[in-house]
CSV table of C-alpha atoms in Angstrom, one decimal:
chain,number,residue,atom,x,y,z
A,668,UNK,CA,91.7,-22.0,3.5
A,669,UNK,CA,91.2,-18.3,5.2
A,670,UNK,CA,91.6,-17.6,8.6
A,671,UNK,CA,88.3,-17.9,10.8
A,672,UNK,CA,87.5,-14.1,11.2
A,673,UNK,CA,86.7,-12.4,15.0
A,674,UNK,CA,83.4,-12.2,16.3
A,675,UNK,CA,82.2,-8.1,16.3
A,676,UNK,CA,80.7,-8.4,19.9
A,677,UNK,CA,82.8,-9.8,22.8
A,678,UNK,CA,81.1,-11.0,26.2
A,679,UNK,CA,82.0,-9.1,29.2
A,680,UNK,CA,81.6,-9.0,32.7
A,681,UNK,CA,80.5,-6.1,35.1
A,682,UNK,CA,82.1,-6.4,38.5
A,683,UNK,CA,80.4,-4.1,41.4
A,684,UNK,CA,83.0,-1.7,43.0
A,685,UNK,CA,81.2,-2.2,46.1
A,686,UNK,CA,83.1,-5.3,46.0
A,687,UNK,CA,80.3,-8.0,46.6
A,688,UNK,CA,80.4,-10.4,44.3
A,689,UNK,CA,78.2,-9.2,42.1
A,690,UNK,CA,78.2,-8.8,38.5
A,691,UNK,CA,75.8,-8.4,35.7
A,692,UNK,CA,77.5,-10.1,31.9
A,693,UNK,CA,76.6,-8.1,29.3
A,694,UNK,CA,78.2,-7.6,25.3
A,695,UNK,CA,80.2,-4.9,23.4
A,696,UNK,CA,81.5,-4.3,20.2
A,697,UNK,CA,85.2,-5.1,19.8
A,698,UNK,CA,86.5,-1.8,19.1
A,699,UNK,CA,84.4,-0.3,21.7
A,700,UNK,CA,86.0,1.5,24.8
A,701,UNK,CA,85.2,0.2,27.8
A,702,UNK,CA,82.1,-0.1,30.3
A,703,UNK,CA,81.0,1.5,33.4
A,704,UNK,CA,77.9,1.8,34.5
A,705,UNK,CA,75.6,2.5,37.6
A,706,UNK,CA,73.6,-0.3,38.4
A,707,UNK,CA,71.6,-1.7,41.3
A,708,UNK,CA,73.8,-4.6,43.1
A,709,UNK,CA,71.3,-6.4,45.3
A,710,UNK,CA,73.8,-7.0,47.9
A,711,UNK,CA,73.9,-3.9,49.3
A,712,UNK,CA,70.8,-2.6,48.0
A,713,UNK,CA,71.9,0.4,46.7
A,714,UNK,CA,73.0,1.2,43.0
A,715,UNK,CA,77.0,1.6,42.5
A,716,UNK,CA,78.8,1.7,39.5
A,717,UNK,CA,80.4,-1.7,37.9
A,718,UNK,CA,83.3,-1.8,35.7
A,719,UNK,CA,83.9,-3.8,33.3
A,720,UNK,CA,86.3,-7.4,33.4
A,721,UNK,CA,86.5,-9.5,30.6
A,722,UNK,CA,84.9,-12.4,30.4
A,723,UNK,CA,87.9,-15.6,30.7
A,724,UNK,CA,87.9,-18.7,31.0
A,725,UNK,CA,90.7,-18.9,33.6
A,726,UNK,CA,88.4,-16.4,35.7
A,727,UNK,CA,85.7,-18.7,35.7
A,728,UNK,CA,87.9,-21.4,36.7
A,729,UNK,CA,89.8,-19.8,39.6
A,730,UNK,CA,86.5,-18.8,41.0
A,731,UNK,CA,84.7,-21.3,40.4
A,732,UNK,CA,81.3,-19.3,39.1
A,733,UNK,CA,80.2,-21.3,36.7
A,734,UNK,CA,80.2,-25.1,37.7
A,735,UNK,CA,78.0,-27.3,36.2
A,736,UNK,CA,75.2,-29.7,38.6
């Protein structure tokens, strides 16, 4: 039986350089280069430009951001 191929997109996260917090989760393709991109970060009500971090698991875990109720 084959191998289970890769998906083409990948989710990733966009992490403010204001360093808030904030973050907006967008996708990409695989084989794209990276993102950065100016967008408005509420916290400081201004717009800055947010880099992209992938999207992992252990990241989640470590801070915690998405716990379930």
């Amino acid at each position: 039986m084959a191998a289970k191929s890769k998906a083409r997109t990948i989710i990733v996260r966009l992490i403010s350089t204001a360093r808030t917090g904030f973050f907006y989760t967008t996708t990409r393709t695989r084989q794209g280069s990276k993102l950065a991109a100016v967008k408005y970060d509420p916290v400081v009500r201004q717009r800055v430009l947010f880099v992209e971090s992938r999207k992992t698991k252990k990241t989640e875990e470590v801070y915690g951001l998405y716990r379930n109720p």
